[in-house]
PDB file of C-alpha atoms in Angstrom:
ATOM      1  CA  PHE A   1      91.377 108.286  96.633  1.00 46.00           C
ATOM      2  CA  LEU A   2      93.390 105.202  95.688  1.00 48.00           C
ATOM      3  CA  ARG A   3      92.852 106.019  92.016  1.00 54.00           C
ATOM      4  CA  GLY A   4      94.335 109.457  92.699  1.00 49.00           C
ATOM      5  CA  VAL A   5      97.359 107.868  94.359  1.00 50.00           C
ATOM      6  CA  ARG A   6      97.805 105.522  91.387  1.00 50.00           C
ATOM      7  CA  LEU A   7      97.780 108.432  88.950  1.00 51.00           C
ATOM      8  CA  SER A   8      99.959 110.733  91.051  1.00 56.00           C
ATOM      9  CA  THR A   9     103.550 111.267  89.952  1.00 53.00           C
ATOM     10  CA  VAL A  10     104.704 111.941  93.519  1.00 54.00           C
ATOM     11  CA  VAL A  11     103.607 110.084  96.638  1.00 60.00           C
ATOM     12  CA  GLU A  12     104.554 110.931 100.217  1.00 66.00           C
ATOM     13  CA  PHE A  13     105.256 107.374 101.389  1.00 70.00           C
ATOM     14  CA  GLY A  14     106.177 107.981 105.039  1.00 77.00           C
ATOM     15  CA  PRO A  15     102.841 109.107 106.478  1.00 82.00           C
ATOM     16  CA  MET A  16     100.856 106.816 104.189  1.00 83.00           C
ATOM     17  CA  VAL A  17     102.891 103.725 105.127  1.00 86.00           C
ATOM     18  CA  SER A  18     102.570 104.510 108.842  1.00 91.00           C
ATOM     19  CA  ILE A  19      98.784 104.708 108.625  1.00 91.00           C
ATOM     20  CA  LEU A  20      98.476 101.562 106.508  1.00 92.00           C
ATOM     21  CA  VAL A  21     100.745  99.574 108.823  1.00 93.00           C
ATOM     22  CA  LEU A  22      98.581 100.546 111.786  1.00 94.00           C
ATOM     23  CA  GLN A  23      95.428  99.566 109.910  1.00 94.00           C
ATOM     24  CA  CYS A  24      96.827  96.112 109.127  1.00 95.00           C
ATOM     25  CA  ASN A  25      96.511  95.452 112.872  1.00 93.00           C
ATOM     26  CA  ASN A  26      92.975  96.830 113.118  1.00 94.00           C
ATOM     27  CA  LYS A  27      90.211  94.603 114.489  1.00 95.00           C
ATOM     28  CA  GLU A  28      87.906  95.465 111.601  1.00 95.00           C
ATOM     29  CA  ARG A  29      88.225  93.124 108.620  1.00 95.00           C
ATOM     30  CA  LEU A  30      87.537  95.841 106.032  1.00 96.00           C
ATOM     31  CA  ASN A  31      90.257  98.079 107.483  1.00 95.00           C
ATOM     32  CA  ARG A  32      92.820  95.267 107.312  1.00 96.00           C
ATOM     33  CA  LEU A  33      91.824  94.290 103.769  1.00 96.00           C
ATOM     34  CA  THR A  34      91.906  97.895 102.577  1.00 94.00           C
ATOM     35  CA  ALA A  35      95.285  98.522 104.214  1.00 95.00           C
ATOM     36  CA  ILE A  36      96.978  95.459 102.711  1.00 96.00           C
ATOM     37  CA  THR A  37      95.452  96.245  99.305  1.00 94.00           C
ATOM     38  CA  TRP A  38      96.812  99.789  99.461  1.00 88.00           C
ATOM     39  CA  LEU A  39     100.256  98.506 100.468  1.00 92.00           C
ATOM     40  CA  ALA A  40     100.175  96.284  97.389  1.00 91.00           C
ATOM     41  CA  GLU A  41      99.349  99.336  95.268  1.00 85.00           C
ATOM     42  CA  LEU A  42     102.237 101.317  96.759  1.00 84.00           C
ATOM     43  CA  ILE A  43     104.653  98.519  95.901  1.00 85.00           C
ATOM     44  CA  HIS A  44     103.524  98.740  92.279  1.00 79.00           C
ATOM     45  CA  HIS A  45     103.274 102.519  92.085  1.00 67.00           C
ATOM     46  CA  PRO A  46     104.584 103.443  88.619  1.00 64.00           C
ATOM     47  CA  HIS A  47     106.326 106.701  89.528  1.00 57.00           C
ATOM     48  CA  SER A  48     107.482 106.477  93.102  1.00 53.00           C
ATOM     49  CA  GLY A  49     107.401 102.780  93.984  1.00 54.00           C
ATOM     50  CA  GLY A  50     110.392 100.529  94.292  1.00 60.00           C
ATOM     51  CA  ASP A  51     113.445 102.298  95.622  1.00 70.00           C
ATOM     52  CA  ALA A  52     111.325 105.068  97.140  1.00 72.00           C
ATOM     53  CA  LEU A  53     109.895 102.423  99.480  1.00 76.00           C
ATOM     54  CA  LEU A  54     113.328 101.256 100.661  1.00 81.00           C
ATOM     55  CA  PRO A  55     113.250 103.227 103.930  1.00 85.00           C
ATOM     56  CA  TYR A  56     109.918 101.587 104.781  1.00 86.00           C
ATOM     57  CA  HIS A  57     110.553  97.968 103.756  1.00 89.00           C
ATOM     58  CA  ALA A  58     110.736  96.652 107.318  1.00 92.00           C
ATOM     59  CA  GLU A  59     107.493  98.378 108.342  1.00 93.00           C
ATOM     60  CA  VAL A  60     105.700  97.186 105.225  1.00 93.00           C
ATOM     61  CA  LEU A  61     107.057  93.667 105.688  1.00 95.00           C
ATOM     62  CA  LYS A  62     105.877  93.545 109.311  1.00 94.00           C
ATOM     63  CA  ALA A  63     102.373  94.580 108.239  1.00 95.00           C
ATOM     64  CA  ILE A  64     102.354  91.981 105.462  1.00 96.00           C
ATOM     65  CA  MET A  65     103.477  89.260 107.873  1.00 96.00           C
ATOM     66  CA  THR A  66     100.678  90.239 110.245  1.00 94.00           C
ATOM     67  CA  CYS A  67      98.150  89.845 107.434  1.00 96.00           C
ATOM     68  CA  ILE A  68      99.606  86.526 106.237  1.00 96.00           C
ATOM     69  CA  SER A  69      98.513  85.031 109.551  1.00 93.00           C
ATOM     70  CA  ASP A  70      95.095  86.732 109.449  1.00 94.00           C
ATOM     71  CA  GLY A  71      91.996  84.657 110.135  1.00 92.00           C
ATOM     72  CA  GLU A  72      90.303  85.901 106.955  1.00 94.00           C
ATOM     73  CA  GLY A  73      91.201  83.995 103.784  1.00 94.00           C
ATOM     74  CA  GLU A  74      90.851  86.986 101.467  1.00 96.00           C
ATOM     75  CA  ILE A  75      93.259  89.053 103.574  1.00 96.00           C
ATOM     76  CA  ARG A  76      95.749  86.169 103.658  1.00 96.00           C
ATOM     77  CA  LYS A  77      95.640  85.822  99.850  1.00 97.00           C
ATOM     78  CA  VAL A  78      96.246  89.531  99.268  1.00 97.00           C
ATOM     79  CA  ALA A  79      99.019  89.503 101.898  1.00 97.00           C
ATOM     80  CA  GLU A  80     100.748  86.510 100.321  1.00 97.00           C
ATOM     81  CA  ARG A  81     100.664  88.152  96.873  1.00 96.00           C
ATOM     82  CA  THR A  82     101.879  91.429  98.349  1.00 95.00           C
ATOM     83  CA  ASN A  83     104.678  89.604 100.153  1.00 96.00           C
ATOM     84  CA  ASP A  84     105.796  87.937  96.921  1.00 96.00           C
ATOM     85  CA  ASP A  85     105.724  91.299  95.149  1.00 92.00           C
ATOM     86  CA  LEU A  86     107.748  93.039  97.863  1.00 92.00           C
ATOM     87  CA  LEU A  87     110.236  90.167  97.947  1.00 94.00           C
ATOM     88  CA  SER A  88     110.705  90.445  94.166  1.00 91.00           C
ATOM     89  CA  LEU A  89     111.011  94.216  94.420  1.00 86.00           C
ATOM     90  CA  VAL A  90     113.715  94.026  97.098  1.00 89.00           C
ATOM     91  CA  LYS A  91     115.495  91.234  95.241  1.00 90.00           C
ATOM     92  CA  GLY A  92     115.661  93.390  92.118  1.00 87.00           C
ATOM     93  CA  THR A  93     116.635  96.570  93.942  1.00 84.00           C
ATOM     94  CA  GLU A  94     120.015  97.953  92.983  1.00 79.00           C
ATOM     95  CA  GLY A  95     120.085 100.566  95.736  1.00 74.00           C
ATOM     96  CA  GLY A  96     121.453  99.889  99.169  1.00 79.00           C
ATOM     97  CA  PHE A  97     119.151  99.433 102.118  1.00 87.00           C
ATOM     98  CA  ASP A  98     119.527  98.779 105.814  1.00 91.00           C
ATOM     99  CA  LEU A  99     119.288  95.068 106.572  1.00 94.00           C
ATOM    100  CA  SER A 100     118.995  95.379 110.338  1.00 95.00           C
ATOM    101  CA  PRO A 101     115.286  96.295 110.535  1.00 94.00           C
ATOM    102  CA  LEU A 102     114.412  93.580 108.016  1.00 94.00           C
ATOM    103  CA  ILE A 103     116.342  90.933 109.957  1.00 96.00           C
ATOM    104  CA  ASP A 104     114.746  92.070 113.227  1.00 95.00           C
ATOM    105  CA  THR A 105     111.299  91.754 111.669  1.00 94.00           C
ATOM    106  CA  LEU A 106     112.009  88.339 110.168  1.00 96.00           C
ATOM    107  CA  THR A 107     113.535  86.815 113.296  1.00 96.00           C
ATOM    108  CA  GLY A 108     110.658  88.201 115.348  1.00 94.00           C
ATOM    109  CA  GLU A 109     108.188  86.520 113.007  1.00 93.00           C
ATOM    110  CA  LEU A 110     110.017  83.189 113.190  1.00 94.00           C
ATOM    111  CA  LEU A 111     110.114  83.246 116.977  1.00 93.00           C
ATOM    112  CA  GLY A 112     106.769  84.888 117.649  1.00 91.00           C
ATOM    113  CA  LYS A 113     104.354  83.180 115.268  1.00 88.00           C
ATOM    114  CA  ASP A 114     103.063  79.633 115.220  1.00 89.00           C
ATOM    115  CA  ASP A 115     101.485  79.627 111.780  1.00 92.00           C
ATOM    116  CA  VAL A 116     103.287  77.898 108.932  1.00 96.00           C
ATOM    117  CA  PRO A 117     102.644  80.460 106.139  1.00 96.00           C
ATOM    118  CA  THR A 118     104.264  83.276 108.132  1.00 96.00           C
ATOM    119  CA  LYS A 119     107.300  81.166 109.005  1.00 97.00           C
ATOM    120  CA  MET A 120     107.650  80.036 105.392  1.00 97.00           C
ATOM    121  CA  ALA A 121     107.470  83.634 104.186  1.00 97.00           C
ATOM    122  CA  ALA A 122     110.082  84.744 106.725  1.00 97.00           C
ATOM    123  CA  LEU A 123     112.419  81.918 105.704  1.00 98.00           C
ATOM    124  CA  ARG A 124     112.037  82.787 102.008  1.00 98.00           C
ATOM    125  CA  TRP A 125     113.001  86.372 102.852  1.00 97.00           C
ATOM    126  CA  ILE A 126     116.061  85.286 104.834  1.00 97.00           C
ATOM    127  CA  ASN A 127     117.110  82.975 102.009  1.00 97.00           C
ATOM    128  CA  MET A 128     116.747  85.750  99.429  1.00 96.00           C
ATOM    129  CA  LEU A 129     118.718  88.216 101.579  1.00 96.00           C
ATOM    130  CA  LEU A 130     121.485  85.652 102.085  1.00 95.00           C
ATOM    131  CA  GLU A 131     121.724  85.202  98.316  1.00 94.00           C
ATOM    132  CA  LYS A 132     121.437  88.903  97.435  1.00 93.00           C
ATOM    133  CA  ARG A 133     123.654  90.422 100.132  1.00 92.00           C
ATOM    134  CA  LYS A 134     125.813  87.526 101.289  1.00 91.00           C
ATOM    135  CA  GLY A 135     128.697  89.685 102.505  1.00 91.00           C
ATOM    136  CA  ASP A 136     126.455  92.090 104.407  1.00 93.00           C
ATOM    137  CA  MET A 137     124.442  89.235 105.932  1.00 94.00           C
ATOM    138  CA  ASN A 138     127.574  87.809 107.591  1.00 93.00           C
ATOM    139  CA  THR A 139     127.195  90.529 110.228  1.00 94.00           C
ATOM    140  CA  PHE A 140     123.813  89.097 111.231  1.00 95.00           C
ATOM    141  CA  ILE A 141     124.787  85.416 111.378  1.00 94.00           C
ATOM    142  CA  PRO A 142     125.493  85.452 115.167  1.00 95.00           C
ATOM    143  CA  ASN A 143     121.902  86.627 115.799  1.00 93.00           C
ATOM    144  CA  LEU A 144     120.285  84.723 112.954  1.00 95.00           C
ATOM    145  CA  LEU A 145     121.844  81.305 113.515  1.00 95.00           C
ATOM    146  CA  PRO A 146     120.254  80.587 116.923  1.00 96.00           C
ATOM    147  CA  VAL A 147     116.831  81.497 115.515  1.00 96.00           C
ATOM    148  CA  LEU A 148     117.316  79.230 112.512  1.00 96.00           C
ATOM    149  CA  LEU A 149     118.561  76.380 114.721  1.00 96.00           C
ATOM    150  CA  GLN A 150     115.544  76.762 116.989  1.00 95.00           C
ATOM    151  CA  THR A 151     113.258  76.704 113.953  1.00 95.00           C
ATOM    152  CA  LEU A 152     114.624  73.245 113.088  1.00 95.00           C
ATOM    153  CA  SER A 153     112.395  71.870 115.857  1.00 95.00           C
ATOM    154  CA  ASP A 154     109.239  73.296 114.261  1.00 95.00           C
ATOM    155  CA  PRO A 155     106.405  70.750 113.999  1.00 96.00           C
ATOM    156  CA  SER A 156     105.885  71.562 110.305  1.00 95.00           C
ATOM    157  CA  ASP A 157     107.972  69.509 107.882  1.00 97.00           C
ATOM    158  CA  ALA A 158     107.719  72.261 105.265  1.00 97.00           C
ATOM    159  CA  VAL A 159     109.188  74.828 107.675  1.00 96.00           C
ATOM    160  CA  VAL A 160     112.021  72.480 108.656  1.00 97.00           C
ATOM    161  CA  LEU A 161     112.865  71.666 105.019  1.00 97.00           C
ATOM    162  CA  LEU A 162     112.938  75.327 103.994  1.00 97.00           C
ATOM    163  CA  ASN A 163     114.952  76.117 107.096  1.00 97.00           C
ATOM    164  CA  LEU A 164     117.513  73.485 106.074  1.00 96.00           C
ATOM    165  CA  GLN A 165     117.705  75.100 102.647  1.00 96.00           C
ATOM    166  CA  VAL A 166     118.356  78.483 104.275  1.00 96.00           C
ATOM    167  CA  LEU A 167     121.050  76.983 106.496  1.00 94.00           C
ATOM    168  CA  SER A 168     122.769  75.342 103.553  1.00 89.00           C
TER     169      SER A 168
END
């Protein structure tokens, strides 16, 4: 089925993304691994990927963040690669997209997770968005600043250092 999706010139992202996002939270390891692998494939889809995924970036990002903190190493590796790919995709996107759901997802991850890789990923996203859409991000500073200031007290030096970079 995935091969068919890869070869298809048109993909209906909405229903597929919804199912994959749900499966990233599944208790079964194979379901989570399959879901994050499929999300990675959708990001790289040759005909409909990229801008066609813009309406679903926040959902996909939330699922990726969930998998970055997964207990299984293989799932974490795929999630980290997928996160880097989505970050690059969004960074290179020329089209406009709604920042609000992305910021909500990222601040939720910073406040709600204790693991360092997820916090680092969220901070890299915030940093990229601040660089890419500086003017638009000014709207979110009143909500973002308290979260970033709170993250300065994180026990991880790496998180604090990246957080300082974001704040600068």
